[in-house]
Coordinates of C-alpha atoms in Angstrom, one line a residue:
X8 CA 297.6 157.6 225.2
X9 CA 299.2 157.7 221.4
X10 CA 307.0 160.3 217.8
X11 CA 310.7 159.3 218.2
X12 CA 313.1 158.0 216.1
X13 CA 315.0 160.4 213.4
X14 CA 313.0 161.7 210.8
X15 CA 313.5 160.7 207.3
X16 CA 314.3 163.1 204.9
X17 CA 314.6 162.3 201.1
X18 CA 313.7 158.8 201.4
X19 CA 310.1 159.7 200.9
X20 CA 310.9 161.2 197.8
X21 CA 311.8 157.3 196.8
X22 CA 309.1 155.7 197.9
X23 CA 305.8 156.1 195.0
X24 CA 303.1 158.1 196.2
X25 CA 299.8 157.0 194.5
X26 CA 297.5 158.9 193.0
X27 CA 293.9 159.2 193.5
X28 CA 293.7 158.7 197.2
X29 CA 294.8 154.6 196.4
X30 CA 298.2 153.1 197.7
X31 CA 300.8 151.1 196.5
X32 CA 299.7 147.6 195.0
X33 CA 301.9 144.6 198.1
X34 CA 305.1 144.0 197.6
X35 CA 306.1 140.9 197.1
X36 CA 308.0 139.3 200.1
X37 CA 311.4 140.5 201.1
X38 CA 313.8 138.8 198.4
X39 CA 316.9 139.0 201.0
X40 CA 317.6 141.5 203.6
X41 CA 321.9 142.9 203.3
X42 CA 322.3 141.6 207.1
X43 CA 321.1 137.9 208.4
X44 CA 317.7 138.4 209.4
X45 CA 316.4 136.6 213.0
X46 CA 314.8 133.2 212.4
X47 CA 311.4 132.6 214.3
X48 CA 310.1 129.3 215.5
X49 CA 306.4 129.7 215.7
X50 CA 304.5 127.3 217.9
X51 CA 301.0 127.4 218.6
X52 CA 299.6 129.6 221.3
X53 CA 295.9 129.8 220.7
X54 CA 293.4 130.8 223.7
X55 CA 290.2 129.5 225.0
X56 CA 289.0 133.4 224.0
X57 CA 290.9 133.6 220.6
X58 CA 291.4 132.1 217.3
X59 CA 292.3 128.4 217.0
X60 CA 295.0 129.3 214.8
X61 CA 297.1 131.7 216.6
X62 CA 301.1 131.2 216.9
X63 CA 303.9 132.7 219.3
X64 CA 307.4 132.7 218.5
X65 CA 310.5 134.8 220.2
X66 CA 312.2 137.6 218.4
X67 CA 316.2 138.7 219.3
X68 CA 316.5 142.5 219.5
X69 CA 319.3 144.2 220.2
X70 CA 319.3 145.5 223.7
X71 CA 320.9 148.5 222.4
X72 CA 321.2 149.1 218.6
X73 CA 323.7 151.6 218.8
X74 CA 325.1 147.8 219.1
X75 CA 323.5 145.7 217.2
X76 CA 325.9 142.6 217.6
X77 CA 326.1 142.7 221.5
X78 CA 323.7 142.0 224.1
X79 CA 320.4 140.2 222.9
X80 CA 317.0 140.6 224.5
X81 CA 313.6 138.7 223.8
X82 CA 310.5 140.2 222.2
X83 CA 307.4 137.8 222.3
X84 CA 305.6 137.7 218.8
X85 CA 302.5 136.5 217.5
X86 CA 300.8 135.7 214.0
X87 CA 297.3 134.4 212.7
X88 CA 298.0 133.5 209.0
X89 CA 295.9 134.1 206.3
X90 CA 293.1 131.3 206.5
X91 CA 292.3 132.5 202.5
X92 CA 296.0 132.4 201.0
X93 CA 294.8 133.0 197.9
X94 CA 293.2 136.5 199.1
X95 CA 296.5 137.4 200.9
X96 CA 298.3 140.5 199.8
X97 CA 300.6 141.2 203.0
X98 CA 301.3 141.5 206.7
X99 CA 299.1 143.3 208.8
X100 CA 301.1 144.4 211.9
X101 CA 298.5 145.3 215.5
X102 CA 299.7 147.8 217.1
X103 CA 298.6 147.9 220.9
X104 CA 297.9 150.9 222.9
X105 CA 299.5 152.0 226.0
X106 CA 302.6 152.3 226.6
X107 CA 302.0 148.8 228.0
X108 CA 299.6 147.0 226.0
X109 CA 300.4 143.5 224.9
X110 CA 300.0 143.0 221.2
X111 CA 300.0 139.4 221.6
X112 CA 296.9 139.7 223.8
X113 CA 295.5 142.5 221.7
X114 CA 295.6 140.3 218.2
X115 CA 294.1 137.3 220.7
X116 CA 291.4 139.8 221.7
X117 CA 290.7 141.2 217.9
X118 CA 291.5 138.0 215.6
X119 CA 288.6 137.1 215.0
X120 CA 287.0 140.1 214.2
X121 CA 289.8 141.0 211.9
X122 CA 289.7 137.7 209.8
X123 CA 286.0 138.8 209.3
X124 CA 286.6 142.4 208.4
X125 CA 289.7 141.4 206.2
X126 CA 288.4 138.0 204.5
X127 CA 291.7 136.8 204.6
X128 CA 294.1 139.6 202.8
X129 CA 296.5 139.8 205.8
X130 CA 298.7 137.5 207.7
X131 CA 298.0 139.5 211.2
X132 CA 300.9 139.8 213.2
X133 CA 301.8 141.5 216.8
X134 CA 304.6 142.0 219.2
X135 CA 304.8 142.7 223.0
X136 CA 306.7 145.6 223.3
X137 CA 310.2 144.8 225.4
X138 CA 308.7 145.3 229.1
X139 CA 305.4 143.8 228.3
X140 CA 304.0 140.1 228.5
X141 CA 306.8 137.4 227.6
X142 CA 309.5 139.9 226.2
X143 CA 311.9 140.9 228.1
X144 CA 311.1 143.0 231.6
X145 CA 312.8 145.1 234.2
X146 CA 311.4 145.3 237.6
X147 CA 312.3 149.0 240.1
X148 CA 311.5 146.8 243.3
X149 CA 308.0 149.7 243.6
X150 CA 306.3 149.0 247.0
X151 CA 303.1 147.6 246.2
X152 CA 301.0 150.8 247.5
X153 CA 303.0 152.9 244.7
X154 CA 301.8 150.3 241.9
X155 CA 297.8 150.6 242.3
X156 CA 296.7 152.5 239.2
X157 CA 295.5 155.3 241.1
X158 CA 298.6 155.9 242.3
X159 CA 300.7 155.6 239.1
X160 CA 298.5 158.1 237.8
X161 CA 299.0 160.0 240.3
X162 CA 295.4 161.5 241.8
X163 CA 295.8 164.7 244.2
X164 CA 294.8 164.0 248.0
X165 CA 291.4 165.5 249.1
X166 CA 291.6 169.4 247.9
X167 CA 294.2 169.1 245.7
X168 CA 297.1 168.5 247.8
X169 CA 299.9 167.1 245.8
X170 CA 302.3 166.3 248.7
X171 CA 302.1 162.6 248.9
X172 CA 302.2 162.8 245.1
X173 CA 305.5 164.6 244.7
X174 CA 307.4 162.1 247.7
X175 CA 305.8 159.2 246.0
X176 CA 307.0 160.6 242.7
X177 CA 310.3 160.8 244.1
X178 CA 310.4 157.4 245.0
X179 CA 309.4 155.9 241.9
X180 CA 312.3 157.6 240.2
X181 CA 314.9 156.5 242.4
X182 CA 313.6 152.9 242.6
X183 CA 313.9 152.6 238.9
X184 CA 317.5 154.1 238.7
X185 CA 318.4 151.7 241.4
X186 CA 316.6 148.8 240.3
X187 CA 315.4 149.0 236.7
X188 CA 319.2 148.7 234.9
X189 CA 320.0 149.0 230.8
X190 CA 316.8 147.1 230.0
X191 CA 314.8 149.8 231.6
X192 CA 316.5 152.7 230.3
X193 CA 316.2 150.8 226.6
X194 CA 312.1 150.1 226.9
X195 CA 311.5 153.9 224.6
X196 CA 309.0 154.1 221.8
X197 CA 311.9 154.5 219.4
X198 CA 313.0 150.9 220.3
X199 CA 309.5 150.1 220.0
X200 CA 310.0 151.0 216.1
X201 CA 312.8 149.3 215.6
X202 CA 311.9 146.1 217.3
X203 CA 309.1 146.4 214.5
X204 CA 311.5 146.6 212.1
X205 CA 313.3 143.9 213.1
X206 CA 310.0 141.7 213.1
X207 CA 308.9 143.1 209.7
X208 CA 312.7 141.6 208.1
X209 CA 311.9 138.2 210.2
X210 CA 308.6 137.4 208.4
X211 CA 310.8 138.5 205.2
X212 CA 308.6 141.5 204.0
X213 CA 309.1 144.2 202.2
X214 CA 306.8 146.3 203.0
X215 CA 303.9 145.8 206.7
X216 CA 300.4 147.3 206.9
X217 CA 299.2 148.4 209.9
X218 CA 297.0 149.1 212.5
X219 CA 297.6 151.6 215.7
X220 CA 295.7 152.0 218.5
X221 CA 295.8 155.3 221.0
X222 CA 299.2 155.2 222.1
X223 CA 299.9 152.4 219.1
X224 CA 298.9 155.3 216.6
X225 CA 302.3 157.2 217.9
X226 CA 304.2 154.1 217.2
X227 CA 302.7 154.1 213.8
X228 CA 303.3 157.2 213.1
X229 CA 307.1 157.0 214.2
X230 CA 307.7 154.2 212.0
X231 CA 306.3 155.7 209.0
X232 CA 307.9 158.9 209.6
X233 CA 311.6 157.0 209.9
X234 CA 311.0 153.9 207.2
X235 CA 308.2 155.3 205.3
X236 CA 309.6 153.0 201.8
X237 CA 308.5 149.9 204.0
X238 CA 305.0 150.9 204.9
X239 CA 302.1 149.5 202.4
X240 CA 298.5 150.7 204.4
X241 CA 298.5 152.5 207.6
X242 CA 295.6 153.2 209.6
X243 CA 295.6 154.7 213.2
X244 CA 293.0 154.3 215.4
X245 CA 292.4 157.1 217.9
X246 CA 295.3 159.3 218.0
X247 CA 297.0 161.8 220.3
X248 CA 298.7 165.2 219.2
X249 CA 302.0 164.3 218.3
X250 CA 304.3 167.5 219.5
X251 CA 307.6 166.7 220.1
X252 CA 307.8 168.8 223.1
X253 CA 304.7 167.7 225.1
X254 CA 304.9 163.6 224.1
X255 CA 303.0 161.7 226.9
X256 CA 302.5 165.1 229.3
X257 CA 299.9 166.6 226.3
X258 CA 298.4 163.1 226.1
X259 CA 297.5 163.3 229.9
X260 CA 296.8 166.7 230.0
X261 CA 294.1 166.6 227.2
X262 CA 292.2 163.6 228.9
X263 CA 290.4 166.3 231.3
X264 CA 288.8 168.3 228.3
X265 CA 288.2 164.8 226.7
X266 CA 286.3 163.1 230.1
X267 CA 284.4 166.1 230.4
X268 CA 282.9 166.1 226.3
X269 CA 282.6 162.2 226.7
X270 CA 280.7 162.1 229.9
X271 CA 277.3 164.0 228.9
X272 CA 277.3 160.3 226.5
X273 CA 277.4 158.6 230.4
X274 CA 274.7 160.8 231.7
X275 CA 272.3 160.2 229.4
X276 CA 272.0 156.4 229.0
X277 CA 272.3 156.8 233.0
X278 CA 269.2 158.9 233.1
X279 CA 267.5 156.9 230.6
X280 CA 264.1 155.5 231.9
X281 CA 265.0 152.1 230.3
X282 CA 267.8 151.6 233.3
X283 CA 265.1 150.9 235.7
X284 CA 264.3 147.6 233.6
X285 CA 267.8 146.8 235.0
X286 CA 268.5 148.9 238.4
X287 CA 270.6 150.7 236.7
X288 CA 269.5 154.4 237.1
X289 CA 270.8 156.9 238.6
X290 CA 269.3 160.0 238.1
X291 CA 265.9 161.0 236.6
X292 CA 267.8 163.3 234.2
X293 CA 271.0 163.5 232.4
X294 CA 271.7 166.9 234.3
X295 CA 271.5 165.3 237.6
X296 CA 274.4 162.8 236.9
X297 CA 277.4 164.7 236.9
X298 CA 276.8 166.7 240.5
X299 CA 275.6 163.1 242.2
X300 CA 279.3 161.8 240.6
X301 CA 280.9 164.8 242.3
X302 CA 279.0 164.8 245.3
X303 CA 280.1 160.9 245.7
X304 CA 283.5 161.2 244.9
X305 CA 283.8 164.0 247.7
X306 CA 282.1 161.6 249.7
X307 CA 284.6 159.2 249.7
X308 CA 287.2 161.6 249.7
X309 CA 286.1 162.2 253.5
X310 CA 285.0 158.5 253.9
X311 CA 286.5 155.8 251.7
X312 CA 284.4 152.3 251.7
X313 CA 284.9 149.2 252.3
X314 CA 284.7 147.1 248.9
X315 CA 284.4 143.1 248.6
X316 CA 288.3 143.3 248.0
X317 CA 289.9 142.9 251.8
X318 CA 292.0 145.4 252.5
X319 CA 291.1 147.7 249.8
X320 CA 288.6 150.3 250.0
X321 CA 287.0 152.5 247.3
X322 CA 288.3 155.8 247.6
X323 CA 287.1 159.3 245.4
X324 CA 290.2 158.9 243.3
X325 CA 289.2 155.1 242.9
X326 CA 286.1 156.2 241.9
X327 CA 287.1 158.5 239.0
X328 CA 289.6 156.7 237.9
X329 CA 286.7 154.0 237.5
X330 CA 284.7 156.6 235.4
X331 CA 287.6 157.6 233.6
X332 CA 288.0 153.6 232.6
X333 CA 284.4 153.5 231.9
X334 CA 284.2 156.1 229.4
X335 CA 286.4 154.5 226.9
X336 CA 283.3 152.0 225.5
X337 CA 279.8 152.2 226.0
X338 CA 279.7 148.8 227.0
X339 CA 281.3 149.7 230.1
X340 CA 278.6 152.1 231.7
X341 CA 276.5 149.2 233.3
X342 CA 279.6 148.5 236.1
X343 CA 280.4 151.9 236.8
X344 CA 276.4 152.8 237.1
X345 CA 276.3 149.1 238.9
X346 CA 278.9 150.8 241.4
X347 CA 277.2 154.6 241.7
X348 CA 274.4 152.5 242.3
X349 CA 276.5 150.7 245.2
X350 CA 277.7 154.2 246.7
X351 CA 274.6 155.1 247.2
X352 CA 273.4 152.2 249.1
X353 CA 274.8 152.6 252.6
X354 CA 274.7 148.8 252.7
X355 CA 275.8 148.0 249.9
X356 CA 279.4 146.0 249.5
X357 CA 281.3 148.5 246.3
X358 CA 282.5 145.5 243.8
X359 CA 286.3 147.0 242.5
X360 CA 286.5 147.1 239.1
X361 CA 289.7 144.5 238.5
X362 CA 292.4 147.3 237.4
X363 CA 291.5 148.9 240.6
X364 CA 291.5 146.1 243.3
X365 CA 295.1 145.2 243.5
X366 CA 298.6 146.2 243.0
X367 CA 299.8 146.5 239.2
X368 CA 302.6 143.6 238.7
X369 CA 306.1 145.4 239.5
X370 CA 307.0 144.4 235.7
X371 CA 304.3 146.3 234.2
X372 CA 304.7 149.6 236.7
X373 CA 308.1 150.3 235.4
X374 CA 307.0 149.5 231.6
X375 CA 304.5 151.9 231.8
X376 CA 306.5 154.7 233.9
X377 CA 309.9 153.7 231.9
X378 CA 308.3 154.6 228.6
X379 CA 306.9 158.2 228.9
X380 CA 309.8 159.1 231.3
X381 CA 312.7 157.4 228.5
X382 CA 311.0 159.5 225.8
X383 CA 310.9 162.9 226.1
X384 CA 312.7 165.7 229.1
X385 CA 309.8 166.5 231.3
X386 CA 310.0 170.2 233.4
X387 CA 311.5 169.6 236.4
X388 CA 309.3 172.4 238.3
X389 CA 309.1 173.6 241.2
X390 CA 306.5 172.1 243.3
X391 CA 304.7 175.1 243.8
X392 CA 304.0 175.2 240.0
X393 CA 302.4 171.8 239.9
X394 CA 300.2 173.0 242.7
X395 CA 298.9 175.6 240.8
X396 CA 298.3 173.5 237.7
X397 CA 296.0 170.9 239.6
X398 CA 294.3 173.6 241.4
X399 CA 293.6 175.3 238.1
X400 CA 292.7 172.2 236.4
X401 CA 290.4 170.5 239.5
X402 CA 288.2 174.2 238.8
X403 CA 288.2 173.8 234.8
X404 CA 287.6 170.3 234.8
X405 CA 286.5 168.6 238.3
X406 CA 285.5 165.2 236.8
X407 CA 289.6 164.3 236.9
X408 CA 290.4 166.3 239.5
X409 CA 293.9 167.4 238.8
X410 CA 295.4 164.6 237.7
X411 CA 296.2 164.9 234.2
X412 CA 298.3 167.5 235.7
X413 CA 299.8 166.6 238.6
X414 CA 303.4 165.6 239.0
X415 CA 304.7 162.3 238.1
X416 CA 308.3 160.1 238.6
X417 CA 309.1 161.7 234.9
X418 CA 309.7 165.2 236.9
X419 CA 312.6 163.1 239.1
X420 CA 314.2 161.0 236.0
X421 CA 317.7 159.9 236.6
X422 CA 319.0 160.4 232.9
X423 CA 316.6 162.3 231.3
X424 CA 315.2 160.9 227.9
X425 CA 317.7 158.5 225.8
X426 CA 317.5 160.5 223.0
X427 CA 315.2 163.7 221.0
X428 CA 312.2 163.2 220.3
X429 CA 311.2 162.8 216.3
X430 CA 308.7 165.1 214.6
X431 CA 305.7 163.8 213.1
X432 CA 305.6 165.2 209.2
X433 CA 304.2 165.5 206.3
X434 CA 307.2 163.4 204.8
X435 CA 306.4 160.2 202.9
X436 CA 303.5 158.0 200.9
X437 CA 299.7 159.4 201.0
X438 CA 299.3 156.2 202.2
X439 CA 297.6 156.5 205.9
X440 CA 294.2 156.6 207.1
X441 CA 292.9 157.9 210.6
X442 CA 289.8 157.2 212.3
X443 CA 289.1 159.1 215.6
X444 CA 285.9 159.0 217.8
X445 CA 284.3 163.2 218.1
X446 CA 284.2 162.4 222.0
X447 CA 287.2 160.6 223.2
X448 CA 288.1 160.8 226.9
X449 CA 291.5 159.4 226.5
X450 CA 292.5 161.0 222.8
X451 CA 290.2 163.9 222.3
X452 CA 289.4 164.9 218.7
X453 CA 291.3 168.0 219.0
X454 CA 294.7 166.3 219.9
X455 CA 293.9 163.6 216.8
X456 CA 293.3 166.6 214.3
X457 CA 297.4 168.2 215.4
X458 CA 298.7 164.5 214.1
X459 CA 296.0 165.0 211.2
X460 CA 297.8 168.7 210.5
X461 CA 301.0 166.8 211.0
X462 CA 300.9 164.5 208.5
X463 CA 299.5 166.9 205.6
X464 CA 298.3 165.1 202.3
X465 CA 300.0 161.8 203.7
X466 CA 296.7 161.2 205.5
X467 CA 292.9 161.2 205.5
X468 CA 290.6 161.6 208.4
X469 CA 287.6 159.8 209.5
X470 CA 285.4 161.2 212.3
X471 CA 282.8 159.4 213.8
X472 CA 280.3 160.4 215.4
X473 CA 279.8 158.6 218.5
X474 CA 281.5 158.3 221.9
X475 CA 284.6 156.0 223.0
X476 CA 288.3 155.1 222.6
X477 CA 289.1 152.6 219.6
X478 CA 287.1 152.8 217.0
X479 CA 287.6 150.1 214.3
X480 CA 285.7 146.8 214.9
X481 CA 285.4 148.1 218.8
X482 CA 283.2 151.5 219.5
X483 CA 282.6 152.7 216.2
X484 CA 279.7 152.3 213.8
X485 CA 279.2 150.7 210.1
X486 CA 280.6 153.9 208.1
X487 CA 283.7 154.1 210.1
X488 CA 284.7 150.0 210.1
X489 CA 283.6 150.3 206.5
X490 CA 285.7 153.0 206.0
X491 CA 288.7 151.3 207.1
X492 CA 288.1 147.5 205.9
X493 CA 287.8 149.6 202.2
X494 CA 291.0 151.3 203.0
X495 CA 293.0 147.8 204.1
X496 CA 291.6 145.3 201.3
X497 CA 291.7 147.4 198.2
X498 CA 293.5 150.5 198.4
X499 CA 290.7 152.9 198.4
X500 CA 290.6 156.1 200.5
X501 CA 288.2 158.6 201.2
X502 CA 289.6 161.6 198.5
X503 CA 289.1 164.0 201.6
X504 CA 288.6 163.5 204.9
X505 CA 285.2 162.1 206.4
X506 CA 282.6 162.1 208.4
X507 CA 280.5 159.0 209.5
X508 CA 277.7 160.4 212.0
X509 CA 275.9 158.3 214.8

């Protein structure tokens, strides 16, 4: 899931580093910026799901800001202001994870919750990255059996093979270099960080405070390595090794050690005699789960079923990709048990989990391809050596099969990456928190503690000790949410890292 744009070098050295594990008191908003900052028109936007108060405005980024005065492009915005102004200290910036999560709908999703945890010291703010939601998009004209999840993510054939894989990888890349034009090439993760920027001078602040989430936690990181002066509290949420040379390709190759330390969480609350109150049980012990989720992926390998989707039929990738999805919050083992279950019934209907039952929308395939491909030179390999990585991977860890892996439209980039890739340091403020699950299936702990090495002194780590992806006010527990709402509303860090068990 979650480190671009050029590193900054001495103007750390400017920017107060507070003592005492506590950060800088808020600014006070941005007197006047030295260029014209972009006006926003806020209007409400508020959701049946969200809070009442929620606006939306528009936000002119340069297309590219190696010309900043040329072509403009749209990137929707979003803000819940302070319902306590006289508790307000700042801006609170939510970062979404991805690449291709929509802040807008992730500060829609978490508002609430956040104006309870906060009690009002934030204005909370979020963008849609450019390719996402209501900013602007780029389309590569994919056919719609390239844009199903399982095929983005690129899941080996029956025994590994990987031909399919490498043609459709092919065609993905040569779609998008057709199709996609200068917005495409521009949706990176350093625009991503400047685009804050340019939000952060709109609302007229000095300095943001923030909150990253998986892949949001790179973004973070990037814009506190290249503007640390403007960053007040930073907290990342669930975060990925941040090495230069492996962005996005480490990410998806340490899911398959991740799935397999999260799943034994899966197996015992599928084992657990209190699922037969429910129907949900489905095996009489926790060792028996992971060979029956083998066995039926195999199954399907050989015979894929029909589902209550027409035209669609659950397949073995289909259902590991579901697993993988379902491993991310404990509250979503009762569908993918609810569909083992349905496996397992010959006459049973499988219900598709949504992400699963139809094409992704062209839009959001290139977003999310665009991103990781735009960021970073991936090997362009032989195939042979990508069939030896799956097969070596579908033996260490068979629950993902391969694909974290496997080849992908990166590998056939018209372009290559739009510019290096930044390193993560221990430049800047001591003025970040982490928080990171101790069994992650999409960010394993092991990739969060390289960006806690990276960082140094600048950060302190809280490990919790439960299961899940996303810990603040989502899968974590009291010490950890305390932990952070601490960190946010006063200043107060842990003096070392921290751990908040189960």
């Amino acid at each position: 899931m979650t480190t671009y744009p050029k590193k900054a070098l001495l103007l750390a050295l400017a920017t107060a580093t507070v003592a005492s594990g506590l950060t800088a008191a808020a600014a006070p908003a941005f007197a006047g910026p030295t260029r014209s900052a972009p006006q926003l028109t806020w209007h409400p936007c508020a959701k049946p799901d969200g809070p009442a108060a929620q606006e939306c405005a528009e936000l002119p980024v340069p297309l590219d800001y190696e010309h900043p005065d040329g072509r403009q492009i749209t990137v929707a915005v979003s803000r819940i202001r302070s319902d306590r102004p006289e508790a307000r200290r700042g801006t609170l910036v939510v970062i979404p994870g991805g690449p291709g999560g929509s802040g807008v709908q992730r500060l829609t999703q978490k508002g609430a919750a956040l104006q309870r945890e906060l009690a009002g010291a934030y204005d909370l703010v979020a963008l849609d990255p450019r390719g996402v939601g209501a900013s602007t998009t780029a389309r590569c004209a994919l056919d719609p059996q390239d844009r199903y999840l399982t095929s983005l993510r690129s899941w080996p054939g029956p025994d590994g093979e990987i031909t399919e894989n490498v043609a459709r990888s092919r065609r993905i890349a040569e779609a998008c270099a057709r199709n996609g034009g200068p917005e495409l090439r521009s949706f990176t993760t350093a625009n991503q960080v400047r685009d804050m920027d340019r939000f952060r001078e709109a609302l007229g602040e000095r300095k943001i405070s923030a909150w990253g989430i998986s892949y949001g936690t790179y973004v973070g990181a990037l814009y506190a390595q290249k503007y640390p002066q403007r960053t007040d509290r930073w907290v990342l949420d669930s975060s990925g090794d941040p090495d230069p040379r492996r962005v996005a390709r480490g990410w998806l190759a340490n899911m398959a050690p991740g799935v397999e330390e999260r799943f034994p969480d899966f197996a015992q609350w599928a084992s657990h005699p209190d699922r037969d109150r429910d129907g949900l049980r489905v095996a009489a012990q926790a060792e028996e789960v992971r060979p029956l989720v083998l066995s039926l992926a195999a199954q399907l390998d050989r015979a894929p079923r029909p589902s209550t989707t027409p035209g669609t039929a659950l397949t073995g990738n289909g259902l590991r990709q579901a697993l993988q999805n379902a491993l991310t919050g404990d509250l979503a083992f009762p569908a993918f048990a609810r569909l083992l279950r349905a496996v397992q019934d010959p006459a049973a209907t499988p219900v598709l989990p949504p992400e699963l039952a139809q094409p992704i929308r062209d839009e959001d395939a290139a977003l999310m391809v665009a991103v990781i491909c735009n960021d970073v030179a991936w090997p362009r390999t032989p195939t042979s050596s990508y069939e030896r990585a799956v097969e070596a991977d579908r033996a260490r860890y068979p629950l993902t099969a391969g694909m974290p892996v496997n080849v992908l439209p990166c590998a056939f980039w018209k372009g290559g990456p739009t510019q290096k890739p930044t390193r993560v340091t221990d430049d800047g403020p001591s003025n970040i928190l982490m928080i990171q699950s101790r069994r992650d299936p999409a960010t394993p702990l092991f990739g969060g503690l390289k960006m806690r090495e990276a960082l140094g002194d600048r950060a302190r780590l809280v490990t919790v000790g439960q299961g899940g992806h996303g810990m603040y006010v989502g899968n974590g527990n009291a010490c950890g949410n305390r932990a952070v709402t601490e960190f946010l509303t006063t200043g107060r860090r842990p003096a070392q890292d921290v751990d908040c068990p189960n």
